[in-house]
mmCIF file of C-alpha atoms in Angstrom:
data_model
loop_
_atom_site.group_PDB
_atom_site.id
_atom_site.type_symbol
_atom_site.label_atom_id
_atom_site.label_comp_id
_atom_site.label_asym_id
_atom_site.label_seq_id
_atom_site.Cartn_x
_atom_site.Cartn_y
_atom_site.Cartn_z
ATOM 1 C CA UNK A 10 -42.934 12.104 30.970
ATOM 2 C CA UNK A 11 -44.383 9.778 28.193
ATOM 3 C CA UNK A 12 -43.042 7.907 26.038
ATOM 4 C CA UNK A 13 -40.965 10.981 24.274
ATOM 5 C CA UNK A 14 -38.836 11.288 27.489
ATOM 6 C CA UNK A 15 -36.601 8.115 26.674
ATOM 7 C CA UNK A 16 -33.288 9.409 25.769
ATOM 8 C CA UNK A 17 -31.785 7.837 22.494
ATOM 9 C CA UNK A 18 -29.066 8.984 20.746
ATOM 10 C CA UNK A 19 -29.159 9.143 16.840
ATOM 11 C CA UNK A 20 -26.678 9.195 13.581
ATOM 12 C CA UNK A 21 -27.071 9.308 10.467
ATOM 13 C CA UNK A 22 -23.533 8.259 8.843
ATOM 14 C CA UNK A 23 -22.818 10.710 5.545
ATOM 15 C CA UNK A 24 -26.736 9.930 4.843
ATOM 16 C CA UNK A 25 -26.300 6.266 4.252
ATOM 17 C CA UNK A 26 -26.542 4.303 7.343
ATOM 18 C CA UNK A 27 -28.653 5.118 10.747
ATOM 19 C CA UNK A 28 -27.688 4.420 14.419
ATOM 20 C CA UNK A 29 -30.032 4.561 17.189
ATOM 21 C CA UNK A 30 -29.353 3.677 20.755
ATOM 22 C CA UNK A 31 -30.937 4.199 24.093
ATOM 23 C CA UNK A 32 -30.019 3.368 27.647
ATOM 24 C CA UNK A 33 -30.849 0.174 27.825
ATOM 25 C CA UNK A 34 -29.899 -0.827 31.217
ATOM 26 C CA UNK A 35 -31.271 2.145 33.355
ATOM 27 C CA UNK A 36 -34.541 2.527 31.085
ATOM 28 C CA UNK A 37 -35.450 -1.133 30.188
ATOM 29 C CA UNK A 38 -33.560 -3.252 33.301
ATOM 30 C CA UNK A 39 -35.245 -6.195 33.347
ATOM 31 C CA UNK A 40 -36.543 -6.440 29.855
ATOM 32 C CA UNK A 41 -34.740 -7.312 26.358
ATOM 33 C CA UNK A 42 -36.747 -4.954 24.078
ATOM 34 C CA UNK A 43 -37.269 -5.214 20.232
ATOM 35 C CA UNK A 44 -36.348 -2.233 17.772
ATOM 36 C CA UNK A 45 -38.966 -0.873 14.670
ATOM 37 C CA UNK A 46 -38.420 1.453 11.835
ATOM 38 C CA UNK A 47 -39.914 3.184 9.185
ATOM 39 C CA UNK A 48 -38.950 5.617 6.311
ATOM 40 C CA UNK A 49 -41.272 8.045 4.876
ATOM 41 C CA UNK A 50 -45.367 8.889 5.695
ATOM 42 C CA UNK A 51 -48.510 7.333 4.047
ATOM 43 C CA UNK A 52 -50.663 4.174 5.546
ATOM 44 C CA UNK A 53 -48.937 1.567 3.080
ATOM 45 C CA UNK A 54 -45.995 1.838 5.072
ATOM 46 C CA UNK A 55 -44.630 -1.022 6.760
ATOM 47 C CA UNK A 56 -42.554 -0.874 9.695
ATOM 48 C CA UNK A 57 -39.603 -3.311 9.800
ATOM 49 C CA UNK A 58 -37.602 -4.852 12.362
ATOM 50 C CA UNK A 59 -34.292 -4.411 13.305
ATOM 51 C CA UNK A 60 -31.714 -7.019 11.909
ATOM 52 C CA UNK A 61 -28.345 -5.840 13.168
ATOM 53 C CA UNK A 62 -28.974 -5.037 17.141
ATOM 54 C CA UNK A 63 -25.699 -3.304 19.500
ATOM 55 C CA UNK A 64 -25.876 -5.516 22.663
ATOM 56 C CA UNK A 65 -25.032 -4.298 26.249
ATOM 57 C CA UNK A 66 -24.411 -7.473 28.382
ATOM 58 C CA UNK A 67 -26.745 -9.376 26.553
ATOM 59 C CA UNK A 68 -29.139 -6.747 25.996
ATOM 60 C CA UNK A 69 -30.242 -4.677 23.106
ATOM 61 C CA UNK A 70 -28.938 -1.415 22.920
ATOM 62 C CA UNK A 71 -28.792 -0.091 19.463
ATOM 63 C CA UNK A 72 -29.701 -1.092 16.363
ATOM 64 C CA UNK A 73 -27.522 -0.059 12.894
ATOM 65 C CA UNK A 74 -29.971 0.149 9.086
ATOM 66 C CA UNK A 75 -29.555 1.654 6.064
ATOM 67 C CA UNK A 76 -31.174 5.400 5.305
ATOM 68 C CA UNK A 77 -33.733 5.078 2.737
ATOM 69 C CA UNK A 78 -34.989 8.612 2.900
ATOM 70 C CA UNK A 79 -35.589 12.021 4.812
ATOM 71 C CA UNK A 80 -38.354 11.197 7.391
ATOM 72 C CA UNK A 81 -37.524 8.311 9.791
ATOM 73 C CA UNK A 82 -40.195 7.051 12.672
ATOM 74 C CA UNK A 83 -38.791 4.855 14.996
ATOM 75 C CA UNK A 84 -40.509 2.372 17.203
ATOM 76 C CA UNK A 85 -38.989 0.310 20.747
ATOM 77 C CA UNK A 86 -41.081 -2.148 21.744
ATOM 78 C CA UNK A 87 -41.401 -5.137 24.347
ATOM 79 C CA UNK A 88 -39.795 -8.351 23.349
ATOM 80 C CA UNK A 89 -42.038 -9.745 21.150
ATOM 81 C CA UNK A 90 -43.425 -6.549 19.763
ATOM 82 C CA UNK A 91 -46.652 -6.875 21.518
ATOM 83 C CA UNK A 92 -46.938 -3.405 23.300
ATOM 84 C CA UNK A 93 -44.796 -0.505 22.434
ATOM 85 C CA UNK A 94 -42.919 1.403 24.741
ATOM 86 C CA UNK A 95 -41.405 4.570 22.966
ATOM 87 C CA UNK A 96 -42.381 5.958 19.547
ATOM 88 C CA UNK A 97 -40.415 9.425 17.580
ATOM 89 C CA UNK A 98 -40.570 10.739 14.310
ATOM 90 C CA UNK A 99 -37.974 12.666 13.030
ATOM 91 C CA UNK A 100 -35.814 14.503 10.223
ATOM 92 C CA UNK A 101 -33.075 11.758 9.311
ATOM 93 C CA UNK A 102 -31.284 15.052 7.429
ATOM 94 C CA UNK A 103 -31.142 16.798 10.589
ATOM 95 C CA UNK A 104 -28.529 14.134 12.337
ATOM 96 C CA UNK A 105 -26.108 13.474 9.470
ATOM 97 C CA UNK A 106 -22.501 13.107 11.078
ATOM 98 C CA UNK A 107 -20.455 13.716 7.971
ATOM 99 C CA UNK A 108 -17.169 11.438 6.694
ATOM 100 C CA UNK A 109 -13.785 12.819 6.925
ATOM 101 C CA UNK A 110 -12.384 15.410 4.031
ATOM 102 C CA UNK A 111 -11.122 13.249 1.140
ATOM 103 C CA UNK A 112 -8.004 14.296 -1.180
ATOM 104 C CA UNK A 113 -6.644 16.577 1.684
ATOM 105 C CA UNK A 114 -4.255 18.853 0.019
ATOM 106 C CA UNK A 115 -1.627 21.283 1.371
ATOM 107 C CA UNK A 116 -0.082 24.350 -0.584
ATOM 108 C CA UNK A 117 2.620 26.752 0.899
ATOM 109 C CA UNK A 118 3.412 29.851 -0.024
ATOM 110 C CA UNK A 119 6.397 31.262 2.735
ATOM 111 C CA UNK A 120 4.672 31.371 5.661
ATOM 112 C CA UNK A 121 1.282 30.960 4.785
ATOM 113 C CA UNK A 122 -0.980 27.407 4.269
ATOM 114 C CA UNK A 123 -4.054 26.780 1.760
ATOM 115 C CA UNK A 124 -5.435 23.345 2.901
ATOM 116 C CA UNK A 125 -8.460 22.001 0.547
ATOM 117 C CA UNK A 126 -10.078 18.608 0.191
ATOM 118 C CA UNK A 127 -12.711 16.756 -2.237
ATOM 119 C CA UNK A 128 -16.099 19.093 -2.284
ATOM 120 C CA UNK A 129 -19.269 16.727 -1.221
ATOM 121 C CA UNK A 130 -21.561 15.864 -3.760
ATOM 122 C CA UNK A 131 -24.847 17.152 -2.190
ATOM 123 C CA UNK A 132 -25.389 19.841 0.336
ATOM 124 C CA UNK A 133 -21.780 20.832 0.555
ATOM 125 C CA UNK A 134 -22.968 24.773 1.885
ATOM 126 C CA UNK A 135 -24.209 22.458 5.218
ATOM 127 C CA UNK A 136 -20.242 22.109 5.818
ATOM 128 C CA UNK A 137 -17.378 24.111 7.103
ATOM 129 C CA UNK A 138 -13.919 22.351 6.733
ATOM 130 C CA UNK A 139 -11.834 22.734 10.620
ATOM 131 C CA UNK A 140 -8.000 22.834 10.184
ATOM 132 C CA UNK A 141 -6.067 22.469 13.778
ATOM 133 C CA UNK A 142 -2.844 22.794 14.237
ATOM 134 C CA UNK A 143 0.055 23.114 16.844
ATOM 135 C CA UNK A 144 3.899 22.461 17.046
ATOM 136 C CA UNK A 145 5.953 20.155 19.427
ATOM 137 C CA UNK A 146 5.912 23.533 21.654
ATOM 138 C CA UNK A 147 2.487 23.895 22.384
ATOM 139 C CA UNK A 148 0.089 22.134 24.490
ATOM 140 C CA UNK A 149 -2.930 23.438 22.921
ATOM 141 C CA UNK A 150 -4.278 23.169 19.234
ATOM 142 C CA UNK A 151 -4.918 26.352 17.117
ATOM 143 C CA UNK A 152 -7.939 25.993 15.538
ATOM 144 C CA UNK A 153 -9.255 27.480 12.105
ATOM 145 C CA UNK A 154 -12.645 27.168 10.186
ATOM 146 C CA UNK A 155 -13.709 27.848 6.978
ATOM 147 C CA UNK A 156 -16.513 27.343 4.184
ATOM 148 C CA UNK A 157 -15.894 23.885 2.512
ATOM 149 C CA UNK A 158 -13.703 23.230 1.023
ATOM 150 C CA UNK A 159 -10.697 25.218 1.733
ATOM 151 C CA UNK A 160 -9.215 27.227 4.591
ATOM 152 C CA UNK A 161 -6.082 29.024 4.702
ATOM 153 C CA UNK A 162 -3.935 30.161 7.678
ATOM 154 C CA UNK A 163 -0.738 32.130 7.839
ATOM 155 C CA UNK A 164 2.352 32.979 10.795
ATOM 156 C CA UNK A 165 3.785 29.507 10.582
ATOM 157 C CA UNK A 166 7.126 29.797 11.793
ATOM 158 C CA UNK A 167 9.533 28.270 9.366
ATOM 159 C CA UNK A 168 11.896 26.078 12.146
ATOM 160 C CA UNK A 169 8.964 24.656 13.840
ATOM 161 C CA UNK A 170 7.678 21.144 13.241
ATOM 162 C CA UNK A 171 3.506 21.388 12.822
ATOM 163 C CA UNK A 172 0.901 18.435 13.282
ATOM 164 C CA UNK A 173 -1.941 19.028 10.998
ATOM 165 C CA UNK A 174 -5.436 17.224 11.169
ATOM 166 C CA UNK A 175 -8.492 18.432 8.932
ATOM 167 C CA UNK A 176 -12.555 17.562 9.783
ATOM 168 C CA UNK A 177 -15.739 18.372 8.276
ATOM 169 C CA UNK A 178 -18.281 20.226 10.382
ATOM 170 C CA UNK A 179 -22.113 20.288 10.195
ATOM 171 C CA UNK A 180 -23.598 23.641 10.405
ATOM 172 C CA UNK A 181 -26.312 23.561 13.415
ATOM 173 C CA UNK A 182 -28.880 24.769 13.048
ATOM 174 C CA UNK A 183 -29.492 25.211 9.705
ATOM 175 C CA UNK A 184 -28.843 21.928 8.927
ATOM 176 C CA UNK A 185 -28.016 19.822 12.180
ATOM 177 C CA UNK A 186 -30.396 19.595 15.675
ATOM 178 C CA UNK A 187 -26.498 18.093 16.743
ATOM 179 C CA UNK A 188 -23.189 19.321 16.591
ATOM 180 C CA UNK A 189 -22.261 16.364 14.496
ATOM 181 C CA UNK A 190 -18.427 16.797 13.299
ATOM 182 C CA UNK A 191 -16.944 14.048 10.761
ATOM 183 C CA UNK A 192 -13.472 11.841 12.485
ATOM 184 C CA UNK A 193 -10.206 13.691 12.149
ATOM 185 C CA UNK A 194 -8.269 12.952 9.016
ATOM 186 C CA UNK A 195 -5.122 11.420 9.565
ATOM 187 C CA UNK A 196 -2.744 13.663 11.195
ATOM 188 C CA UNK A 197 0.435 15.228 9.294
ATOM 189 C CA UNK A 198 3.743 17.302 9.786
ATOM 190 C CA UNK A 199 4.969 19.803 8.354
ATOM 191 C CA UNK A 200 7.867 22.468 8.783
ATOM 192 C CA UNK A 201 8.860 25.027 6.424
ATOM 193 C CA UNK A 202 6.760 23.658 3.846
ATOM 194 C CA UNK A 203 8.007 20.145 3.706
ATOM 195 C CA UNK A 204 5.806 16.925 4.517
ATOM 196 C CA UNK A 205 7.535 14.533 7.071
ATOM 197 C CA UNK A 206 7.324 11.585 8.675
ATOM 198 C CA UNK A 207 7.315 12.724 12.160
ATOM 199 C CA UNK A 208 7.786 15.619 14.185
ATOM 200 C CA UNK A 209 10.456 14.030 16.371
ATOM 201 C CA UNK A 210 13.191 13.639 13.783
ATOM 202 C CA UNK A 211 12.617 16.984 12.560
ATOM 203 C CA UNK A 212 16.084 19.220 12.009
ATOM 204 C CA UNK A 213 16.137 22.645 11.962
ATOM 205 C CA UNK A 214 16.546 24.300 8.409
ATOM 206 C CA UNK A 215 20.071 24.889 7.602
ATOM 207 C CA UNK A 216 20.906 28.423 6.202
ATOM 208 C CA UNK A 217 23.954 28.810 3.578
ATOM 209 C CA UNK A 218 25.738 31.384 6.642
ATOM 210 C CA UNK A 219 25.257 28.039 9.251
ATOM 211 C CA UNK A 220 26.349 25.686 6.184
ATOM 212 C CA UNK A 221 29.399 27.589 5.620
ATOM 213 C CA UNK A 222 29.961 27.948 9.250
ATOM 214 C CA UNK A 223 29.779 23.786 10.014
ATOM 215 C CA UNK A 224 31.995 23.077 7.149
ATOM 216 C CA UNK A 225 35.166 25.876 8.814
ATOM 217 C CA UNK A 226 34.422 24.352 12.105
ATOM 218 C CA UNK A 227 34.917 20.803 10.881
ATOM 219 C CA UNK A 228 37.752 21.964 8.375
ATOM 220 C CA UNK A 229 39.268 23.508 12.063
ATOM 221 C CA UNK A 230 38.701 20.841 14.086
ATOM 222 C CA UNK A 231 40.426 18.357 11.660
ATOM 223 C CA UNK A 232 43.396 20.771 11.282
ATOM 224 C CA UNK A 233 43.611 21.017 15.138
ATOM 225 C CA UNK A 234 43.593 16.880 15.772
ATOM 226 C CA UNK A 235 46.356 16.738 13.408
ATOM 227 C CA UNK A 236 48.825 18.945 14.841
ATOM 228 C CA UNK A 237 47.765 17.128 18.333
ATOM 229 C CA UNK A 238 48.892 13.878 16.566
ATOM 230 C CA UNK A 239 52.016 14.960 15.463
ATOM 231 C CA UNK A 240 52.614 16.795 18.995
ATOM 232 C CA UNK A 241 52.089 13.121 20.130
ATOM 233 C CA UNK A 242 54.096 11.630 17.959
ATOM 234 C CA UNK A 243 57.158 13.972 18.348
ATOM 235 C CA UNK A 244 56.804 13.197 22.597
ATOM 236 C CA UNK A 245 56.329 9.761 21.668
ATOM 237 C CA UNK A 246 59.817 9.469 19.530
ATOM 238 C CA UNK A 247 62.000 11.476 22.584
ATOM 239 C CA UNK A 248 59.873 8.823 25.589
ATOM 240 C CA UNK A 249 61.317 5.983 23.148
ATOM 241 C CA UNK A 250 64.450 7.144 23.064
ATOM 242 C CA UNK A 251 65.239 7.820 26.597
ATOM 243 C CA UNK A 252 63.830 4.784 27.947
ATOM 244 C CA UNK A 253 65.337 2.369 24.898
ATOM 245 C CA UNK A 254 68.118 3.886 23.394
ATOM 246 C CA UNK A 255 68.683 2.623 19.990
ATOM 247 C CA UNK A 256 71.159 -0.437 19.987
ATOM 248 C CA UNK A 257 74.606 0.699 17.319
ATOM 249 C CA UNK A 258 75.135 -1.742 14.626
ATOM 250 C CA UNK A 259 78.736 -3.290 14.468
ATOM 251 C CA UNK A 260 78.960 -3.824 10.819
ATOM 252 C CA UNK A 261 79.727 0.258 10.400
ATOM 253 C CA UNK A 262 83.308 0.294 12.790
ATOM 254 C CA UNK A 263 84.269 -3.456 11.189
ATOM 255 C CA UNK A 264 83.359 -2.189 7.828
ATOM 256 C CA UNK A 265 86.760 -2.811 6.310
ATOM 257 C CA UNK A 266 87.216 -6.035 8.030
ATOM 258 C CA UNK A 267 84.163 -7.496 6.177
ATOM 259 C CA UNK A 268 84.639 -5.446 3.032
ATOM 260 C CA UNK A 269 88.527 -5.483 2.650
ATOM 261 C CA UNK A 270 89.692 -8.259 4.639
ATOM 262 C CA UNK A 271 86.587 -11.155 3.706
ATOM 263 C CA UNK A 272 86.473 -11.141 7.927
ATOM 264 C CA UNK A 273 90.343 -12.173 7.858
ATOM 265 C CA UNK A 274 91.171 -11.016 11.504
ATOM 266 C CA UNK A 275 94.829 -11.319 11.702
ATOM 267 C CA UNK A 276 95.115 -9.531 8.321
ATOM 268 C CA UNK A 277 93.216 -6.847 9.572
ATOM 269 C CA UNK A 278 95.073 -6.613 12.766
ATOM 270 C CA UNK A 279 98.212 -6.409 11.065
ATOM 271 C CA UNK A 280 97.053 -3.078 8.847
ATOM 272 C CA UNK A 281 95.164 -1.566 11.986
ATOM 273 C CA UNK A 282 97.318 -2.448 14.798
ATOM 274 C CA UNK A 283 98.481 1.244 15.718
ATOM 275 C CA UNK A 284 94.473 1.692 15.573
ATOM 276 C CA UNK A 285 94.004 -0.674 18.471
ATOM 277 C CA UNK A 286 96.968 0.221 20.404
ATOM 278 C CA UNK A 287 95.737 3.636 20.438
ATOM 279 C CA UNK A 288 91.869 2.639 21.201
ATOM 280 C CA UNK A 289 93.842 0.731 24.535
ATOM 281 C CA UNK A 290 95.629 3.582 25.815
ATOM 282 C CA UNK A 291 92.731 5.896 25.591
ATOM 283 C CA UNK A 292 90.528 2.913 27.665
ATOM 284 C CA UNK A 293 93.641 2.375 30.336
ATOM 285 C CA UNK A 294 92.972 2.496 33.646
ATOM 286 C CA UNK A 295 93.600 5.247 35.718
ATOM 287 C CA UNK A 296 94.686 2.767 38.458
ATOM 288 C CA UNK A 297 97.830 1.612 36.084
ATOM 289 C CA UNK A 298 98.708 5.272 35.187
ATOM 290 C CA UNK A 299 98.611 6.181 38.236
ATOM 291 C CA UNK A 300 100.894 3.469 39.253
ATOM 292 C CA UNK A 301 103.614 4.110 36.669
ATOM 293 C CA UNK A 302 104.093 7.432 37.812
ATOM 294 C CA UNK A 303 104.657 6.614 41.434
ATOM 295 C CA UNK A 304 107.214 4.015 40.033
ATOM 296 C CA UNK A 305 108.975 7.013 38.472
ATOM 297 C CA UNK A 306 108.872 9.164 41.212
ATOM 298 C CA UNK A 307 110.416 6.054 43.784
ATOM 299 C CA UNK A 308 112.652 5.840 40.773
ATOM 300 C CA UNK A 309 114.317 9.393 40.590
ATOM 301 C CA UNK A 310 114.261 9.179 44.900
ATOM 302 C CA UNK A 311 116.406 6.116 44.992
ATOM 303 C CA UNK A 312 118.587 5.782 41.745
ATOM 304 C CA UNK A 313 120.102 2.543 42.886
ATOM 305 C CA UNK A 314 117.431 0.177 42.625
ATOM 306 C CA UNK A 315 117.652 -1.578 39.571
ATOM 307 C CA UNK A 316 114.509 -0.458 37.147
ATOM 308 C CA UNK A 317 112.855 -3.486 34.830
ATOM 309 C CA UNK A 318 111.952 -2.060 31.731
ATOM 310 C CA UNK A 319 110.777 -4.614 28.908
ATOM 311 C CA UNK A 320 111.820 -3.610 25.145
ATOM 312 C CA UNK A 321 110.044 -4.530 22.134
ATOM 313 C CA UNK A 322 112.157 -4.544 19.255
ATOM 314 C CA UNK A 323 110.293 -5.172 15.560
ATOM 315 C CA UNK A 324 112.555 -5.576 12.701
ATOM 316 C CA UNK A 325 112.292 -7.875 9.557
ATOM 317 C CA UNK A 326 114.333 -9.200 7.197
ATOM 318 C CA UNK A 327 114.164 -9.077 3.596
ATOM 319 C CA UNK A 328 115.783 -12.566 1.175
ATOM 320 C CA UNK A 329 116.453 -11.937 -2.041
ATOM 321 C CA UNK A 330 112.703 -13.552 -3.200
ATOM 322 C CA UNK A 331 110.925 -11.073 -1.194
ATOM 323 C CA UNK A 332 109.419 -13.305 1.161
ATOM 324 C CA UNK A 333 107.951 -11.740 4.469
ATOM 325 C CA UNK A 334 110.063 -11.329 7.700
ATOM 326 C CA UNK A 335 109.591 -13.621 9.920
ATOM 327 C CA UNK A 336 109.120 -12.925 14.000
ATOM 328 C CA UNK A 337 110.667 -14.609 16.842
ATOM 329 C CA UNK A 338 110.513 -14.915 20.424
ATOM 330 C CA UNK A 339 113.627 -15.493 22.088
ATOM 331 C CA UNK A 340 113.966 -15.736 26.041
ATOM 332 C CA UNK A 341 117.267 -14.346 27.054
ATOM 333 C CA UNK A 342 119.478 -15.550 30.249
ATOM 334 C CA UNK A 343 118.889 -14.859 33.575
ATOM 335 C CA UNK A 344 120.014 -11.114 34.015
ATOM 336 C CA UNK A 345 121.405 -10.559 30.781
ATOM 337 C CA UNK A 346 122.308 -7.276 29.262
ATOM 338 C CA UNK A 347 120.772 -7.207 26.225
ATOM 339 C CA UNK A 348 122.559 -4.017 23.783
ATOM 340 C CA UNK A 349 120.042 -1.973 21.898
ATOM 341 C CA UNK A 350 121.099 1.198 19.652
ATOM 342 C CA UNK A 351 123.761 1.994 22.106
ATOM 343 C CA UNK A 352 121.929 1.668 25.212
ATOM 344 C CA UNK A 353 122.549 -1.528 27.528
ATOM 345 C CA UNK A 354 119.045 -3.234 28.977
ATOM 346 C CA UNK A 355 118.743 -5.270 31.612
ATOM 347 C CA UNK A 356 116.936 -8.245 31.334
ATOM 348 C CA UNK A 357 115.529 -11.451 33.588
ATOM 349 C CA UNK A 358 113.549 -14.509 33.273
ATOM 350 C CA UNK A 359 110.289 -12.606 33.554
ATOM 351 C CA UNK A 360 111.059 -10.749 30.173
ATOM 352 C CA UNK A 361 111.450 -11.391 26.365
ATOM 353 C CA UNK A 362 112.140 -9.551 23.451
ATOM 354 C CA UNK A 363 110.098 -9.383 20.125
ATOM 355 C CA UNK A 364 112.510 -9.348 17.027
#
């Protein structure tokens, strides 16, 4: 009981600025109270009011001044000072929450990692620098403390991505009454020695074995898409042919009409008749030959029946200026006998003769 039972809560920031709050709304609920300090002992001290208060819906809950020495009293009184309703004196040293490390360094040597910052100015054997550490893997942070201001920790496995994060600690109770512990330094990553930007773009270390490996895979896989390709092609060209069958050009079986004869047709007719004659025999129908011989056969059965043969005589005739011969068709008299080399033909209206 008394007034020494009120619970506060005090800070001194890195020994330059002091925090004191209490509970303001289950010790003081119906009443706004007023804050008062005072630094160091002797009856010509003055005790001054608090200028910057922390408010709690409307309500003073804190108040935030500068350290101006070792020894601190502190003072919370009614609104307007009149009666006081808790008083303390205590060791400002003995509350110092320190500031993060400053120039946090990193050196790696294989598996092992020296991690040092900026040594404190004054009472730097009150601190122990805390490294903590764990990979995307764990769940839990490893956790490793040494005297300030450098600790060193080995086993890190070289194709793991680490988060690092460094604080200064306040040794209790040599120097603290409270476990005071300075804000984490911002938080980096690391794998095999290498500062990055994040552990989630990390890539795993690639060996010269696993180097040489990728580059015969891709040098394979290349080789193999090619030789697909050209399978492809070569099923492709034998598809296109069967389904559209390339078209012949004519200019190759004309190739002397265009090139001999200037496209003269009756001058090319004339030097490749026998060439035509034979190309229409070989396309005949079968329907025709097969008709001629029954003809012949009715022919030897019956010798009587008068047979109607049509004779093509060519001949030409030569002057004595060597002009051309020229060709005639003459139509002969109704059933004429018409003598050729010794043999007599018979001839009707139907026929003619070329001379």
């Amino acid at each position: 009981g008394g007034k020494d039972a009120i619970n506060t809560t005090i800070i001194n920031f890195n020994n330059e600025k002091m925090q004191i709050t209490w509970a303001t709304r289950e010790i003081f609920p119906n009443d706004n109270v007023s804050f008062f300090y005072i630094f160091g002992e002797g009856k010509n001290t003055v005790w001054k009011p608090c200028t910057t208060y922390l408010m709690d819906q409307d309500y003073n809950s804190g108040c935030l001044f500068k350290t101006e020495g070792p020894t601190l009293a502190i003072s919370i009184r009614n609104s307007n000072g009149s009666k006081e309703l808790f008083f303390k004196k205590l060791k400002a040293d003995f509350y110092i929450k320190p500031s993060p490390p400053e120039n946090v360094t990193f050196f790696w040597e294989e598996d092992t990692a020296t991690v040092s910052c900026n040594k404190p100015k004054k009472n730097a054997w009150c601190l122990r620098l805390e490294l903590q550490y764990k990979s995307k893997f764990d769940k839990e942070w490893q956790s490793r403390t040494s005297k300030c201001c450098s600790v060193r920790e080995q086993g890190f496995d070289p194709s793991k991505c680490y988060f690092f994060r460094v604080r200064l600690r306040r040794l209790v109770p040599y120097c603290n009454v409270v476990k005071y512990s300075s804000d984490w330094e911002a938080e980096t990553f690391w794998m095999n020695g290498t500062l990055l930007d994040s552990c989630d773009d990390d890539i795993t270390p690639q060996t010269p074995q696993s180097k040489t490996v990728i580059v015969l895979s891709c040098s394979l896989a290349v080789l193999l898409m090619m030789l697909i390709l050209l399978i492809l092609l070569c099923k492709w060209q034998r598809v296109q042919m069967s389904v559209l069958p390339p078209i012949p050009d004519p200019k190759y079986p004309f190739a002397d009409l265009l090139n001999d004869h200037n496209g003269n047709l009756q001058e090319w007719l004339d030097k490749n008749g026998h060439v035509v004659l034979q190309t229409k025999l070989e396309y005949e129908e079968p329907e025709s030959i097969i008709e001629a011989e029954s003809h012949q056969e009715d022919g030897n059965s019956d010798k009587q029946e008068p047979l109607e043969k049509i004779s093509i005589f060519s001949g030409a005739a030569e002057n004595n200026d060597g002009k051309a011969a020229e060709i005639s068709c003459l139509l002969p008299a109704s059933n004429t006998m018409a003598p050729f080399a010794g043999f007599h033909i018979l001839v009707n209206d139907d026929m003619y003769v070329m001379l």
